[in-house]
Amino acid sequence: MSKTFVFLTPSDVNLIEARISLLEQHVVLLTERNKMLADSMQGMATEVAEAKGAMSSAVVLIQGFAARLAVVEAELAAVGAHSAALDTLRADLDVSEQELAAAVATNPLPPDPTPPPAA
């Protein structure tokens, strides 16, 4: 097997060093970008968890109000009374429930992405 020798001029060496430097800079930039994306994902995960908790609380709150209103309405009906104020509260509660449902319906979560195949 024969050997081939390549002689590099100083300008060739400078060019190679410049390209290596550029590659190193790209690696640094890609590493920083990867960290920024990871931080962004963590921030979004926190926001989703907070929103999920707030939505669950809103559902419980609305259901609790509805149950309490039903009890008061039943008590009033038992004594043959009716309250226009309760009708207003029920209508307000219905509007709030519809607004929450509309907000959830217009902002559905995308399906979970399929994980990449194992290498």
PDB file of C-alpha atoms in Angstrom:
ATOM      1  CA  MET A   1       0.000   0.000   0.000  1.00  0.00           C
ATOM      2  CA  SER A   2       1.474   3.309  -1.012  1.00  0.00           C
ATOM      3  CA  LYS A   3       1.340   6.453   1.068  1.00  0.00           C
ATOM      4  CA  THR A   4       0.268   9.774  -0.274  1.00  0.00           C
ATOM      5  CA  PHE A   5       1.570  12.929   1.286  1.00  0.00           C
ATOM      6  CA  VAL A   6      -0.273  16.198   1.141  1.00  0.00           C
ATOM      7  CA  PHE A   7       1.524  19.404   1.835  1.00  0.00           C
ATOM      8  CA  LEU A   8      -0.511  22.257   3.202  1.00  0.00           C
ATOM      9  CA  THR A   9       0.371  25.849   2.704  1.00  0.00           C
ATOM     10  CA  PRO A  10      -0.059  28.305   5.559  1.00  0.00           C
ATOM     11  CA  SER A  11      -3.168  29.671   3.836  1.00  0.00           C
ATOM     12  CA  ASP A  12      -4.626  26.129   3.703  1.00  0.00           C
ATOM     13  CA  VAL A  13      -3.981  25.711   7.426  1.00  0.00           C
ATOM     14  CA  ASN A  14      -5.597  29.082   8.112  1.00  0.00           C
ATOM     15  CA  LEU A  15      -8.645  28.102   6.067  1.00  0.00           C
ATOM     16  CA  ILE A  16      -8.987  24.778   7.905  1.00  0.00           C
ATOM     17  CA  GLU A  17      -8.621  26.485  11.277  1.00  0.00           C
ATOM     18  CA  ALA A  18     -11.249  29.078  10.292  1.00  0.00           C
ATOM     19  CA  ARG A  19     -13.683  26.337   9.303  1.00  0.00           C
ATOM     20  CA  ILE A  20     -13.060  24.434  12.537  1.00  0.00           C
ATOM     21  CA  SER A  21     -13.685  27.657  14.459  1.00  0.00           C
ATOM     22  CA  LEU A  22     -16.965  28.141  12.587  1.00  0.00           C
ATOM     23  CA  LEU A  23     -17.988  24.576  13.373  1.00  0.00           C
ATOM     24  CA  GLU A  24     -17.198  25.132  17.067  1.00  0.00           C
ATOM     25  CA  GLN A  25     -19.317  28.305  17.031  1.00  0.00           C
ATOM     26  CA  HIS A  26     -22.198  26.377  15.455  1.00  0.00           C
ATOM     27  CA  VAL A  27     -21.942  23.710  18.141  1.00  0.00           C
ATOM     28  CA  VAL A  28     -22.068  26.396  20.852  1.00  0.00           C
ATOM     29  CA  LEU A  29     -25.066  28.071  19.191  1.00  0.00           C
ATOM     30  CA  LEU A  30     -26.894  24.767  18.770  1.00  0.00           C
ATOM     31  CA  THR A  31     -26.211  23.856  22.399  1.00  0.00           C
ATOM     32  CA  GLU A  32     -27.539  27.227  23.574  1.00  0.00           C
ATOM     33  CA  ARG A  33     -30.600  26.919  21.351  1.00  0.00           C
ATOM     34  CA  ASN A  34     -31.265  23.420  22.656  1.00  0.00           C
ATOM     35  CA  LYS A  35     -31.125  24.728  26.230  1.00  0.00           C
ATOM     36  CA  MET A  36     -33.469  27.590  25.348  1.00  0.00           C
ATOM     37  CA  LEU A  37     -35.940  25.130  23.808  1.00  0.00           C
ATOM     38  CA  ALA A  38     -35.722  22.876  26.864  1.00  0.00           C
ATOM     39  CA  ASP A  39     -36.337  25.871  29.149  1.00  0.00           C
ATOM     40  CA  SER A  40     -39.254  26.945  26.969  1.00  0.00           C
ATOM     41  CA  MET A  41     -40.757  23.456  27.116  1.00  0.00           C
ATOM     42  CA  GLN A  42     -40.412  23.426  30.901  1.00  0.00           C
ATOM     43  CA  GLY A  43     -42.129  26.822  31.067  1.00  0.00           C
ATOM     44  CA  MET A  44     -44.969  25.577  28.882  1.00  0.00           C
ATOM     45  CA  ALA A  45     -45.326  22.432  31.000  1.00  0.00           C
ATOM     46  CA  THR A  46     -45.651  24.617  34.095  1.00  0.00           C
ATOM     47  CA  GLU A  47     -48.251  26.835  32.392  1.00  0.00           C
ATOM     48  CA  VAL A  48     -50.256  23.802  31.260  1.00  0.00           C
ATOM     49  CA  ALA A  49     -50.215  22.372  34.779  1.00  0.00           C
ATOM     50  CA  GLU A  50     -51.379  25.726  36.189  1.00  0.00           C
ATOM     51  CA  ALA A  51     -54.104  26.067  33.551  1.00  0.00           C
ATOM     52  CA  LYS A  52     -55.242  22.502  34.141  1.00  0.00           C
ATOM     53  CA  GLY A  53     -55.517  23.218  37.859  1.00  0.00           C
ATOM     54  CA  ALA A  54     -57.404  26.454  37.230  1.00  0.00           C
ATOM     55  CA  MET A  55     -59.803  24.745  34.817  1.00  0.00           C
ATOM     56  CA  SER A  56     -60.465  21.927  37.272  1.00  0.00           C
ATOM     57  CA  SER A  57     -61.090  24.475  40.006  1.00  0.00           C
ATOM     58  CA  ALA A  58     -63.473  26.396  37.760  1.00  0.00           C
ATOM     59  CA  VAL A  59     -65.444  23.225  36.998  1.00  0.00           C
ATOM     60  CA  VAL A  60     -65.692  22.349  40.695  1.00  0.00           C
ATOM     61  CA  LEU A  61     -66.687  25.922  41.545  1.00  0.00           C
ATOM     62  CA  ILE A  62     -69.398  26.089  38.877  1.00  0.00           C
ATOM     63  CA  GLN A  63     -70.745  22.662  39.826  1.00  0.00           C
ATOM     64  CA  GLY A  64     -70.753  23.672  43.499  1.00  0.00           C
ATOM     65  CA  PHE A  65     -72.679  26.876  42.749  1.00  0.00           C
ATOM     66  CA  ALA A  66     -75.168  24.965  40.627  1.00  0.00           C
ATOM     67  CA  ALA A  67     -75.735  22.449  43.430  1.00  0.00           C
ATOM     68  CA  ARG A  68     -76.202  25.207  46.014  1.00  0.00           C
ATOM     69  CA  LEU A  69     -78.652  27.026  43.745  1.00  0.00           C
ATOM     70  CA  ALA A  70     -80.613  23.811  43.262  1.00  0.00           C
ATOM     71  CA  VAL A  71     -80.895  23.378  47.043  1.00  0.00           C
ATOM     72  CA  VAL A  72     -82.121  26.953  47.534  1.00  0.00           C
ATOM     73  CA  GLU A  73     -84.603  26.596  44.660  1.00  0.00           C
ATOM     74  CA  ALA A  74     -85.930  23.354  46.163  1.00  0.00           C
ATOM     75  CA  GLU A  75     -86.313  24.990  49.574  1.00  0.00           C
ATOM     76  CA  LEU A  76     -88.176  27.945  48.047  1.00  0.00           C
ATOM     77  CA  ALA A  77     -90.389  25.611  46.028  1.00  0.00           C
ATOM     78  CA  ALA A  78     -91.174  23.651  49.198  1.00  0.00           C
ATOM     79  CA  VAL A  79     -92.681  26.779  50.754  1.00  0.00           C
ATOM     80  CA  GLY A  80     -94.337  27.864  47.508  1.00  0.00           C
ATOM     81  CA  ALA A  81     -91.970  30.765  46.854  1.00  0.00           C
ATOM     82  CA  HIS A  82     -89.911  31.819  43.863  1.00  0.00           C
ATOM     83  CA  SER A  83     -87.034  34.287  43.581  1.00  0.00           C
ATOM     84  CA  ALA A  84     -86.229  36.302  40.474  1.00  0.00           C
ATOM     85  CA  ALA A  85     -82.765  36.845  41.973  1.00  0.00           C
ATOM     86  CA  LEU A  86     -82.172  33.089  41.816  1.00  0.00           C
ATOM     87  CA  ASP A  87     -83.224  33.076  38.168  1.00  0.00           C
ATOM     88  CA  THR A  88     -80.633  35.795  37.507  1.00  0.00           C
ATOM     89  CA  LEU A  89     -77.941  33.835  39.366  1.00  0.00           C
ATOM     90  CA  ARG A  90     -78.789  30.662  37.443  1.00  0.00           C
ATOM     91  CA  ALA A  91     -78.615  32.575  34.117  1.00  0.00           C
ATOM     92  CA  ASP A  92     -75.253  34.126  35.084  1.00  0.00           C
ATOM     93  CA  LEU A  93     -73.922  30.717  36.072  1.00  0.00           C
ATOM     94  CA  ASP A  94     -75.104  29.208  32.779  1.00  0.00           C
ATOM     95  CA  VAL A  95     -73.355  32.002  30.831  1.00  0.00           C
ATOM     96  CA  SER A  96     -70.109  31.436  32.760  1.00  0.00           C
ATOM     97  CA  GLU A  97     -70.323  27.702  32.157  1.00  0.00           C
ATOM     98  CA  GLN A  98     -70.929  28.247  28.426  1.00  0.00           C
ATOM     99  CA  GLU A  99     -68.006  30.713  28.197  1.00  0.00           C
ATOM    100  CA  LEU A 100     -65.685  28.212  29.860  1.00  0.00           C
ATOM    101  CA  ALA A 101     -66.886  25.419  27.577  1.00  0.00           C
ATOM    102  CA  ALA A 102     -66.446  27.659  24.515  1.00  0.00           C
ATOM    103  CA  ALA A 103     -62.914  28.616  25.580  1.00  0.00           C
ATOM    104  CA  VAL A 104     -61.981  24.963  25.976  1.00  0.00           C
ATOM    105  CA  ALA A 105     -63.646  24.012  22.678  1.00  0.00           C
ATOM    106  CA  THR A 106     -61.889  26.741  20.685  1.00  0.00           C
ATOM    107  CA  ASN A 107     -58.467  25.901  22.128  1.00  0.00           C
ATOM    108  CA  PRO A 108     -58.210  22.121  21.964  1.00  0.00           C
ATOM    109  CA  LEU A 109     -54.949  20.491  22.856  1.00  0.00           C
ATOM    110  CA  PRO A 110     -53.146  18.924  19.912  1.00  0.00           C
ATOM    111  CA  PRO A 111     -52.778  15.153  20.008  1.00  0.00           C
ATOM    112  CA  ASP A 112     -49.637  13.816  21.618  1.00  0.00           C
ATOM    113  CA  PRO A 113     -46.906  13.535  19.009  1.00  0.00           C
ATOM    114  CA  THR A 114     -45.712  10.049  18.324  1.00  0.00           C
ATOM    115  CA  PRO A 115     -42.283   9.458  19.810  1.00  0.00           C
ATOM    116  CA  PRO A 116     -39.447   8.955  17.341  1.00  0.00           C
ATOM    117  CA  PRO A 117     -38.490   5.350  16.695  1.00  0.00           C
ATOM    118  CA  ALA A 118     -35.815   3.964  18.972  1.00  0.00           C
ATOM    119  CA  ALA A 119     -32.399   4.052  17.407  1.00  0.00           C
TER     120      ALA A 119
END
